[in-house]
């Protein structure tokens, strides 16, 4: 799941969840919606992702959530320089809080397809 998809996959949504808002709850993670601010606070940052060789990905964050907690079966794949979790995997499920589809780099998609 990408961005809002990560929210849908999360077992817990710590802030910003509306009563009755559907989510799948398939990954043992907690996410916080709009963790980086509003649309004007959108940004790009390099993110090294475990399992993806080469230079860090240029990650695009648009009103992005953040992964605040991961369970024991979840592998953290990527963090920002300040340590915040931005990519995680649980089995064949993948959550990113950034938008890999908005760049010309297809490595994140290839990683997902290889799961």
mmCIF file of C-alpha atoms in Angstrom:
data_model
loop_
_atom_site.group_PDB
_atom_site.id
_atom_site.type_symbol
_atom_site.label_atom_id
_atom_site.label_comp_id
_atom_site.label_asym_id
_atom_site.label_seq_id
_atom_site.Cartn_x
_atom_site.Cartn_y
_atom_site.Cartn_z
ATOM 1 C CA UNK A 1 0.000 0.000 0.000
ATOM 2 C CA UNK A 2 1.251 3.456 -0.916
ATOM 3 C CA UNK A 3 0.434 6.452 1.311
ATOM 4 C CA UNK A 4 -3.322 6.034 1.895
ATOM 5 C CA UNK A 5 -2.801 2.348 1.089
ATOM 6 C CA UNK A 6 -0.489 2.105 4.106
ATOM 7 C CA UNK A 7 -3.310 3.529 6.224
ATOM 8 C CA UNK A 8 -5.698 0.908 4.849
ATOM 9 C CA UNK A 9 -3.236 -1.897 5.633
ATOM 10 C CA UNK A 10 -2.519 -0.723 9.200
ATOM 11 C CA UNK A 11 -4.043 -2.483 12.196
ATOM 12 C CA UNK A 12 -4.076 0.813 14.073
ATOM 13 C CA UNK A 13 -4.497 4.450 13.034
ATOM 14 C CA UNK A 14 -3.285 6.670 15.862
ATOM 15 C CA UNK A 15 -4.696 10.037 14.747
ATOM 16 C CA UNK A 16 -7.062 11.269 12.103
ATOM 17 C CA UNK A 17 -9.238 8.174 11.838
ATOM 18 C CA UNK A 18 -12.888 8.931 11.449
ATOM 19 C CA UNK A 19 -15.422 6.707 13.201
ATOM 20 C CA UNK A 20 -16.519 3.986 10.825
ATOM 21 C CA UNK A 21 -13.654 4.639 8.407
ATOM 22 C CA UNK A 22 -12.902 1.296 6.779
ATOM 23 C CA UNK A 23 -9.446 -0.181 6.896
ATOM 24 C CA UNK A 24 -8.148 -3.677 6.260
ATOM 25 C CA UNK A 25 -5.899 -4.017 9.315
ATOM 26 C CA UNK A 26 -3.671 -6.600 7.622
ATOM 27 C CA UNK A 27 -0.283 -5.308 8.823
ATOM 28 C CA UNK A 28 0.836 -5.102 12.444
ATOM 29 C CA UNK A 29 1.673 -1.402 12.190
ATOM 30 C CA UNK A 30 0.335 1.842 13.610
ATOM 31 C CA UNK A 31 0.208 4.851 11.303
ATOM 32 C CA UNK A 32 -0.560 8.506 11.906
ATOM 33 C CA UNK A 33 -2.291 10.346 9.076
ATOM 34 C CA UNK A 34 -0.907 13.626 7.681
ATOM 35 C CA UNK A 35 2.119 13.271 9.954
ATOM 36 C CA UNK A 36 4.203 15.775 8.008
ATOM 37 C CA UNK A 37 1.546 18.463 7.686
ATOM 38 C CA UNK A 38 -0.735 19.722 4.966
ATOM 39 C CA UNK A 39 -0.382 19.807 1.190
ATOM 40 C CA UNK A 40 1.965 22.817 1.369
ATOM 41 C CA UNK A 41 4.300 20.776 3.576
ATOM 42 C CA UNK A 42 4.796 18.089 0.920
ATOM 43 C CA UNK A 43 8.445 17.330 0.186
ATOM 44 C CA UNK A 44 10.970 14.979 -1.394
ATOM 45 C CA UNK A 45 13.761 13.209 0.484
ATOM 46 C CA UNK A 46 16.266 10.416 -0.131
ATOM 47 C CA UNK A 47 15.303 7.080 1.425
ATOM 48 C CA UNK A 48 17.571 4.031 1.418
ATOM 49 C CA UNK A 49 15.371 0.929 1.294
ATOM 50 C CA UNK A 50 16.678 -2.408 2.579
ATOM 51 C CA UNK A 51 16.771 -4.896 -0.278
ATOM 52 C CA UNK A 52 17.023 -2.231 -2.980
ATOM 53 C CA UNK A 53 20.638 -1.751 -4.060
ATOM 54 C CA UNK A 54 22.139 1.439 -5.385
ATOM 55 C CA UNK A 55 21.467 5.027 -4.511
ATOM 56 C CA UNK A 56 18.630 5.929 -2.128
ATOM 57 C CA UNK A 57 15.197 6.384 -3.654
ATOM 58 C CA UNK A 58 13.979 9.918 -4.210
ATOM 59 C CA UNK A 59 10.821 9.622 -2.100
ATOM 60 C CA UNK A 60 7.872 11.977 -2.672
ATOM 61 C CA UNK A 61 5.806 12.729 0.448
ATOM 62 C CA UNK A 62 2.375 14.311 -0.115
ATOM 63 C CA UNK A 63 0.305 14.800 3.055
ATOM 64 C CA UNK A 64 1.985 11.575 4.060
ATOM 65 C CA UNK A 65 1.296 9.403 7.058
ATOM 66 C CA UNK A 66 4.143 7.975 9.123
ATOM 67 C CA UNK A 67 4.559 4.492 10.540
ATOM 68 C CA UNK A 68 4.781 4.996 14.299
ATOM 69 C CA UNK A 69 4.946 1.380 15.456
ATOM 70 C CA UNK A 70 5.773 -1.983 13.920
ATOM 71 C CA UNK A 71 4.985 -5.396 15.360
ATOM 72 C CA UNK A 72 7.487 -8.242 15.731
ATOM 73 C CA UNK A 73 6.626 -9.775 12.326
ATOM 74 C CA UNK A 74 7.176 -6.477 10.487
ATOM 75 C CA UNK A 75 10.492 -5.570 8.872
ATOM 76 C CA UNK A 76 11.369 -1.882 8.665
ATOM 77 C CA UNK A 77 12.656 -1.266 5.145
ATOM 78 C CA UNK A 78 13.210 2.485 5.091
ATOM 79 C CA UNK A 79 13.578 5.484 7.362
ATOM 80 C CA UNK A 80 14.059 9.186 6.921
ATOM 81 C CA UNK A 81 17.297 10.735 8.163
ATOM 82 C CA UNK A 82 15.521 11.633 11.434
ATOM 83 C CA UNK A 83 14.625 7.963 12.015
ATOM 84 C CA UNK A 84 10.926 8.052 11.150
ATOM 85 C CA UNK A 85 9.742 4.829 9.499
ATOM 86 C CA UNK A 86 8.525 5.305 5.924
ATOM 87 C CA UNK A 87 8.558 1.767 4.484
ATOM 88 C CA UNK A 88 7.781 -1.616 6.037
ATOM 89 C CA UNK A 89 7.081 -5.195 5.010
ATOM 90 C CA UNK A 90 5.124 -8.010 6.620
ATOM 91 C CA UNK A 91 5.294 -11.176 4.561
ATOM 92 C CA UNK A 92 4.056 -10.279 1.089
ATOM 93 C CA UNK A 93 2.513 -7.003 2.268
ATOM 94 C CA UNK A 94 4.393 -3.768 1.670
ATOM 95 C CA UNK A 95 3.595 -0.319 3.035
ATOM 96 C CA UNK A 96 5.233 2.928 1.959
ATOM 97 C CA UNK A 97 4.142 6.352 3.125
ATOM 98 C CA UNK A 98 5.728 7.993 0.084
ATOM 99 C CA UNK A 99 4.739 7.824 -3.596
ATOM 100 C CA UNK A 100 7.230 5.748 -5.629
ATOM 101 C CA UNK A 101 4.938 6.022 -8.675
ATOM 102 C CA UNK A 102 5.658 9.758 -8.951
ATOM 103 C CA UNK A 103 9.283 9.280 -9.947
ATOM 104 C CA UNK A 104 10.922 7.606 -12.911
ATOM 105 C CA UNK A 105 12.584 5.071 -10.587
ATOM 106 C CA UNK A 106 10.834 1.693 -10.725
ATOM 107 C CA UNK A 107 12.988 -0.113 -8.149
ATOM 108 C CA UNK A 108 10.319 -0.009 -5.418
ATOM 109 C CA UNK A 109 7.781 -1.526 -7.813
ATOM 110 C CA UNK A 110 10.249 -4.227 -8.866
ATOM 111 C CA UNK A 111 10.921 -4.985 -5.192
ATOM 112 C CA UNK A 112 7.185 -5.400 -4.572
ATOM 113 C CA UNK A 113 6.709 -7.657 -7.593
ATOM 114 C CA UNK A 114 9.547 -9.896 -6.388
ATOM 115 C CA UNK A 115 7.923 -10.517 -2.976
#
